[in-house]
Coordinates of C-alpha atoms and ligand atoms in Angstrom, one line a residue:
M213 CA -12.4 91.8 -72.5
S214 CA -9.3 90.1 -71.1
A215 CA -8.8 88.5 -67.7
P216 CA -6.6 90.2 -65.0
L217 CA -3.2 89.0 -64.5
V218 CA -2.0 87.5 -61.0
K219 CA 1.7 87.7 -59.9
L220 CA 3.7 84.3 -59.5
N221 CA 6.3 83.6 -56.6
N222 CA 8.8 83.7 -59.4
G223 CA 7.9 87.0 -60.7
L224 CA 6.2 85.5 -64.1
E225 CA 2.1 86.5 -64.5
I226 CA -0.6 84.2 -65.1
P227 CA -4.0 85.2 -66.7
A228 CA -6.7 84.9 -63.7
I229 CA -9.2 83.2 -65.8
G230 CA -8.3 80.1 -67.7
L231 CA -10.5 77.8 -70.1
G232 CA -10.7 74.6 -68.4
T233 CA -10.7 71.3 -70.9
W234 CA -11.6 68.3 -68.7
Q235 CA -14.3 66.0 -70.1
S236 CA -14.6 68.1 -73.4
K237 CA -15.1 66.0 -76.0
S238 CA -12.3 65.5 -78.6
N239 CA -14.9 66.6 -81.3
E240 CA -15.7 69.3 -79.2
V241 CA -12.5 71.0 -77.8
T242 CA -10.9 72.6 -80.6
A243 CA -13.6 74.7 -81.6
A244 CA -14.0 76.0 -77.6
V245 CA -10.6 76.4 -77.4
E246 CA -10.5 78.4 -81.0
F247 CA -13.4 80.3 -79.8
A248 CA -12.2 81.1 -76.2
L249 CA -8.8 82.5 -77.9
K250 CA -10.2 84.5 -80.8
E251 CA -13.3 85.7 -79.7
A252 CA -14.0 85.5 -76.4
G253 CA -10.2 87.2 -75.2
Y254 CA -8.9 84.0 -72.9
R255 CA -5.3 83.9 -72.8
H256 CA -4.9 80.5 -70.8
I257 CA -6.0 77.2 -71.4
D258 CA -6.0 74.5 -68.6
C259 CA -5.0 71.0 -70.1
A260 CA -3.8 67.7 -68.6
W261 CA -2.3 64.4 -70.3
G262 CA -4.9 62.8 -68.4
Y263 CA -7.8 64.5 -70.1
G264 CA -6.8 62.6 -73.7
N265 CA -7.9 65.8 -75.6
E266 CA -4.3 67.9 -75.8
K267 CA -4.3 66.8 -79.3
E268 CA -7.2 68.2 -80.1
V269 CA -6.4 71.4 -77.6
G270 CA -3.5 72.0 -79.6
D271 CA -5.2 72.3 -83.0
G272 CA -7.6 75.0 -81.3
I273 CA -4.6 77.1 -80.2
R274 CA -3.0 77.0 -83.6
A275 CA -6.6 77.4 -85.3
S276 CA -7.1 80.7 -83.1
G277 CA -4.3 82.4 -84.9
V278 CA -3.3 84.1 -81.3
P279 CA 0.5 83.8 -81.2
R280 CA 1.9 81.2 -78.8
S281 CA 4.0 83.6 -76.9
D282 CA 0.5 85.3 -76.0
I283 CA -0.8 82.3 -74.6
F284 CA -0.5 80.7 -71.1
I285 CA -0.6 76.8 -71.4
T286 CA -0.8 74.5 -68.2
S287 CA -0.5 70.9 -68.4
K288 CA -0.4 68.2 -65.6
L289 CA 1.9 65.2 -64.9
W290 CA -0.3 62.1 -64.4
G291 CA 0.2 59.7 -61.8
T292 CA 2.0 56.8 -63.3
Y293 CA 4.5 59.1 -64.7
H294 CA 5.9 60.4 -61.5
S295 CA 9.2 58.6 -61.7
R296 CA 9.3 59.6 -65.5
V297 CA 8.4 63.2 -65.5
E298 CA 10.2 64.1 -68.5
E299 CA 8.6 61.4 -70.6
C300 CA 5.3 62.6 -69.7
L301 CA 5.9 66.4 -70.4
D302 CA 7.5 65.3 -73.8
Q303 CA 4.3 63.5 -74.7
T304 CA 2.2 66.8 -73.6
L305 CA 4.4 69.1 -75.9
A306 CA 4.2 66.9 -78.8
N307 CA 0.5 66.6 -78.3
L308 CA 0.2 70.2 -78.0
G309 CA 2.2 71.1 -80.5
T310 CA 4.5 73.4 -78.8
D311 CA 8.1 73.5 -77.3
Y312 CA 7.2 74.8 -73.5
L313 CA 4.9 75.0 -71.3
D314 CA 4.0 78.1 -69.1
L315 CA 3.3 75.9 -66.2
Y316 CA 3.6 72.4 -65.3
L317 CA 1.5 70.7 -62.1
V318 CA 1.8 67.5 -60.6
H319 CA -2.0 66.3 -61.2
W320 CA -2.3 64.4 -58.1
P321 CA 0.0 63.7 -54.8
V322 CA -0.6 60.1 -55.8
P323 CA 2.1 57.9 -57.7
L324 CA 0.5 55.2 -59.4
N325 CA 2.3 52.0 -60.5
P326 CA 4.2 52.5 -63.8
K327 CA 4.0 48.8 -64.6
G328 CA 0.5 48.5 -63.3
N329 CA -2.3 46.6 -65.5
H330 CA -3.5 50.0 -67.1
P331 CA -1.5 53.4 -68.4
I332 CA -4.0 55.7 -66.4
F333 CA -5.6 54.0 -64.0
P334 CA -3.8 50.7 -62.8
L335 CA -6.1 48.5 -60.4
L336 CA -4.8 45.7 -58.0
P337 CA -6.5 42.5 -57.9
D338 CA -8.8 43.7 -55.1
G339 CA -9.8 46.8 -57.2
K340 CA -8.4 49.2 -55.7
R341 CA -5.8 51.9 -57.5
D342 CA -2.5 50.4 -57.8
V343 CA -0.5 53.2 -55.9
D344 CA 3.5 52.8 -56.0
H345 CA 3.8 53.4 -52.0
S346 CA 7.8 53.0 -52.8
W347 CA 7.9 56.4 -54.6
D348 CA 8.7 59.4 -52.8
L349 CA 7.2 62.4 -53.8
K350 CA 10.4 64.7 -53.3
D351 CA 11.9 62.9 -56.0
T352 CA 8.7 63.7 -58.4
W353 CA 9.4 67.1 -57.5
K354 CA 13.2 67.1 -58.1
Q355 CA 12.2 65.8 -61.7
M356 CA 9.5 68.7 -62.2
E357 CA 12.5 71.2 -61.0
A358 CA 14.8 69.8 -63.6
M359 CA 12.2 70.6 -66.4
V360 CA 12.4 74.3 -65.3
Q361 CA 16.2 73.9 -66.0
K362 CA 16.1 72.5 -69.1
G363 CA 13.8 75.1 -70.5
K364 CA 10.7 72.6 -71.0
V365 CA 8.6 74.6 -68.6
K366 CA 8.4 78.0 -67.5
S367 CA 6.8 77.5 -63.9
I368 CA 6.0 74.6 -61.8
G369 CA 3.1 73.7 -59.4
V370 CA 1.0 71.3 -57.9
S371 CA -2.4 70.2 -57.8
N372 CA -4.9 68.6 -55.2
F373 CA -2.1 68.6 -52.6
S374 CA -3.3 69.4 -49.0
Q375 CA -1.1 70.8 -46.5
K376 CA 0.2 67.4 -45.4
K377 CA 1.3 66.7 -49.0
L378 CA 2.9 70.4 -49.3
D379 CA 4.9 69.9 -46.2
E380 CA 6.3 66.5 -47.8
I381 CA 8.2 68.6 -50.6
L382 CA 8.4 71.8 -49.2
P383 CA 11.3 71.4 -47.0
T384 CA 13.7 70.1 -49.6
A385 CA 12.2 72.0 -52.7
E386 CA 14.7 74.2 -54.6
I387 CA 11.5 75.9 -56.4
I388 CA 8.3 76.6 -54.6
P389 CA 5.2 75.8 -56.3
V390 CA 3.7 78.9 -57.9
V391 CA 0.2 77.4 -57.6
N392 CA -1.7 74.8 -56.1
Q393 CA -4.7 73.8 -58.3
L394 CA -7.6 72.5 -56.0
E395 CA -11.4 72.3 -55.9
L396 CA -12.4 75.7 -54.9
H397 CA -16.0 77.0 -55.2
V398 CA -18.8 78.3 -52.7
Y399 CA -19.3 74.7 -51.2
N400 CA -15.8 73.6 -50.9
P401 CA -14.1 76.8 -50.2
Q402 CA -11.2 75.4 -48.1
H403 CA -10.6 78.5 -46.2
K404 CA -7.8 76.8 -43.9
L405 CA -5.4 75.5 -47.1
V406 CA -5.9 78.8 -49.0
E407 CA -4.8 80.8 -46.0
Y408 CA -1.4 78.3 -45.7
L409 CA -1.0 78.6 -49.3
R410 CA -1.1 82.3 -48.9
S411 CA 1.3 82.3 -46.1
K412 CA 3.9 80.5 -48.6
D413 CA 3.1 82.9 -51.5
I414 CA 1.4 79.8 -53.5
V415 CA -1.3 81.0 -55.6
P416 CA -4.6 78.9 -55.1
E417 CA -6.2 78.0 -58.5
A418 CA -9.8 77.3 -58.5
Y419 CA -10.8 74.0 -60.4
S420 CA -14.5 73.3 -60.6
P421 CA -15.6 76.6 -59.7
L422 CA -19.1 76.2 -61.0
G423 CA -19.4 72.6 -59.1
S424 CA -18.6 70.8 -62.3
A425 CA -21.2 68.9 -64.7
G426 CA -24.9 69.1 -63.5
S427 CA -23.9 71.5 -60.6
P428 CA -26.3 72.2 -57.5
L429 CA -24.5 75.9 -57.3
L430 CA -26.0 77.5 -60.2
S431 CA -29.6 76.9 -58.4
D432 CA -28.3 78.0 -54.9
E433 CA -30.7 80.5 -53.3
T434 CA -28.1 82.7 -52.1
V435 CA -26.1 82.9 -55.4
L436 CA -29.2 83.6 -57.2
D437 CA -30.1 86.3 -54.5
I438 CA -26.8 88.0 -55.0
A439 CA -26.9 87.6 -58.9
K440 CA -30.3 89.1 -59.0
K441 CA -29.2 92.1 -56.7
H442 CA -26.6 92.8 -59.0
S443 CA -28.1 91.9 -62.5
L444 CA -25.7 88.9 -63.1
Q445 CA -25.8 85.3 -63.8
A446 CA -25.4 82.6 -61.2
A447 CA -22.2 81.9 -63.1
D448 CA -20.9 85.5 -63.1
V449 CA -21.2 85.5 -59.4
L450 CA -19.5 81.9 -58.9
V451 CA -16.6 82.8 -60.8
G452 CA -16.2 86.5 -60.2
Y453 CA -16.4 85.5 -56.3
L454 CA -13.0 83.6 -56.5
L455 CA -11.7 86.3 -58.7
A456 CA -12.3 88.8 -56.3
K457 CA -10.4 86.5 -53.8
G458 CA -7.3 87.1 -56.2
M459 CA -7.4 83.3 -57.1
V460 CA -7.0 81.8 -60.6
V461 CA -10.2 80.5 -61.7
L462 CA -10.8 77.6 -64.6
P463 CA -14.2 77.5 -65.9
K464 CA -14.9 74.7 -68.4
S465 CA -17.3 75.3 -71.0
I466 CA -17.9 74.0 -74.7
T467 CA -20.5 76.3 -75.3
P468 CA -19.6 79.6 -76.9
S469 CA -22.1 81.9 -75.2
R470 CA -21.0 80.5 -71.9
I471 CA -17.4 80.6 -72.8
A472 CA -17.6 84.3 -73.4
S473 CA -19.9 84.7 -70.3
N474 CA -17.6 83.0 -68.0
L475 CA -14.5 85.6 -68.7
S476 CA -16.6 89.0 -69.3
G477 CA -19.3 88.2 -66.9
A478 CA -17.2 87.2 -64.1
V479 CA -14.7 90.2 -64.5
N480 CA -17.8 92.4 -64.2
A481 CA -19.1 90.5 -61.2
S482 CA -15.8 90.9 -59.4
T483 CA -16.2 94.4 -59.4
K484 CA -19.6 94.4 -58.4
L485 CA -19.6 92.1 -55.5
E486 CA -19.6 93.8 -52.2
S487 CA -17.7 92.6 -49.0
G488 CA -21.4 91.3 -47.3
D489 CA -22.0 89.3 -50.7
I490 CA -18.6 87.9 -50.3
E491 CA -19.0 87.1 -46.6
K492 CA -22.2 85.3 -47.2
L493 CA -20.8 83.0 -50.2
D494 CA -17.7 82.6 -47.8
G495 CA -20.0 81.4 -44.9
L496 CA -22.2 78.9 -47.4
A497 CA -20.2 75.9 -46.5
A498 CA -20.1 76.0 -42.9
A499 CA -23.8 76.6 -43.1
G500 CA -24.2 73.0 -44.1
K501 CA -23.8 73.2 -47.7
Q502 CA -19.7 71.7 -47.4
K503 CA -19.6 69.5 -50.7
R504 CA -17.1 68.2 -52.8
F505 CA -17.7 67.1 -56.5
I506 CA -14.4 65.4 -57.4
T507 CA -13.4 62.6 -55.2
P508 CA -11.3 59.8 -57.0
P509 CA -11.0 56.9 -54.5
W510 CA -7.3 56.8 -53.9
P511 CA -6.4 54.4 -51.2
V512 CA -3.9 57.0 -49.6
D513 CA -4.6 59.5 -46.9
L514 CA -4.5 63.0 -48.7
G515 CA -4.8 65.0 -45.6
F516 CA -7.7 66.9 -46.8
D517 CA -10.5 68.1 -44.5
H518 CA -14.2 66.9 -45.9
W519 CA -12.5 64.2 -48.1
P520 CA -15.4 61.3 -48.3
S521 CA -14.5 57.9 -46.6
L522 CA -14.4 55.7 -49.7
L523 CA -11.3 54.1 -49.1
Ligands
NDP1345 P1 -16.7 73.5 -64.1 O1 -17.3 73.9 -62.6 O2 -16.2 74.3 -65.0 O3 -18.2 73.1 -64.8 C1 -18.1 72.8 -65.9 C2 -19.9 72.6 -66.5 O4 -20.5 73.7 -66.2 C3 -20.1 71.5 -67.7 O5 -21.2 71.1 -67.5 C4 -20.5 73.1 -68.6 O6 -21.2 72.8 -69.8 C5 -21.0 73.9 -67.3 N1 -21.1 75.5 -67.5 C6 -20.0 76.3 -67.9 N2 -20.2 77.6 -67.9 C7 -21.6 77.7 -67.6 C8 -22.3 78.7 -67.5 N3 -22.2 80.1 -67.8 N4 -23.7 78.4 -67.2 C9 -24.1 77.3 -66.9 N5 -23.2 76.1 -67.0 C10 -21.9 76.4 -67.2 O7 -16.5 72.2 -63.9 P2 -14.8 71.4 -64.3 O8 -15.0 69.9 -63.4 O9 -14.9 70.8 -65.5 O10 -13.6 72.4 -63.9 C11 -13.1 73.4 -64.7 C12 -11.9 72.7 -64.9 O11 -10.9 72.7 -64.0 C13 -11.7 71.5 -65.8 O12 -12.0 71.4 -66.9 C14 -10.1 71.3 -65.9 O13 -9.4 71.9 -66.8 C15 -9.8 71.9 -64.2 N6 -9.9 70.7 -63.2 C16 -8.8 70.1 -62.7 C17 -8.9 69.1 -62.0 C18 -7.4 68.8 -60.9 O14 -7.9 67.6 -60.7 N7 -6.4 69.4 -61.2 C19 -10.2 68.3 -61.4 C20 -11.1 68.9 -62.3 C21 -10.9 70.0 -62.9 P3 -20.9 73.0 -71.1 O15 -19.5 72.6 -71.3 O16 -21.8 72.0 -71.5 O17 -21.2 74.6 -71.3

């Protein structure tokens, strides 16, 4: 079983299901990536410098024996490297053991102080994240564009960008981001932002499609009813729903049976779900279940609806 392909605005294609690797421990992720590629039919792996496990992901890619050219690899620029894009990218390429990425994303629209008190999460004396307010996001994007020109990445995109943040870079962008990777699932569908992305030909990529670790989505009554009706698992419905909406979906698992079913079960579900099922799932958040699971306390206005006031 393989995932369908989604066309990007630069003409390239991306497999619609990718294996997530966040919080996959270094001693578990190699086997998960190898299994996903070799046994389960995945051809897309979602990584990030900030996950701290790229070396082990690279080991899994090589162990799978699947040729590099058949695999779509995404990684992400961490916040402390907004002013040093190539430096972060070169580390990622060395970690993964490849000389190019298929897709490189700006992980968060939040430049962090590169000279702060911590290489990943620098903090101010008051405990707030040390954001580099003097840095212009447009300059991050210029450096991202230069990586395409140098041939180190085939496509570039963004992650966790609200419309407000996209509108900071789009007017001067020479390359339109091909994707925006966002928290997208039945409890956080972000319909307005997704519509905006569609109007700009930017593909929405769904992270935490199952609601991340310890998720209540898997036991949601509506999800379970729909699963039962079609003889599916809850996870099949959750991933299949996003797939049926034309998104790229990034379920994470280190469990072989789940890795396999998150692709095959979801592709199956995407063909079985009826318009009435999709409508019900589309309406869950508005019916009082709106919830985000990934909310780092950035002390900047990200411009998202439903962002908790942690700041
Ligand atoms: P997911 O929504 O993919 O959920 C992962 C959790 O669900 C794990 O605990 C996993 O357990 C469990 N699980 C996986 N499959 C099943 C299944 N079929 N049935 C029951 N439980 C299951 O969460 P993530 O937050 O990891 O998001 C997915 C990926 O998206 C990340 O790994 C990362 O690549 C990306 N991401 C990007 C972010 C960004 O800022 N750009 C932020 C967050 C995520 P187990 O592994 O033990 O099987």
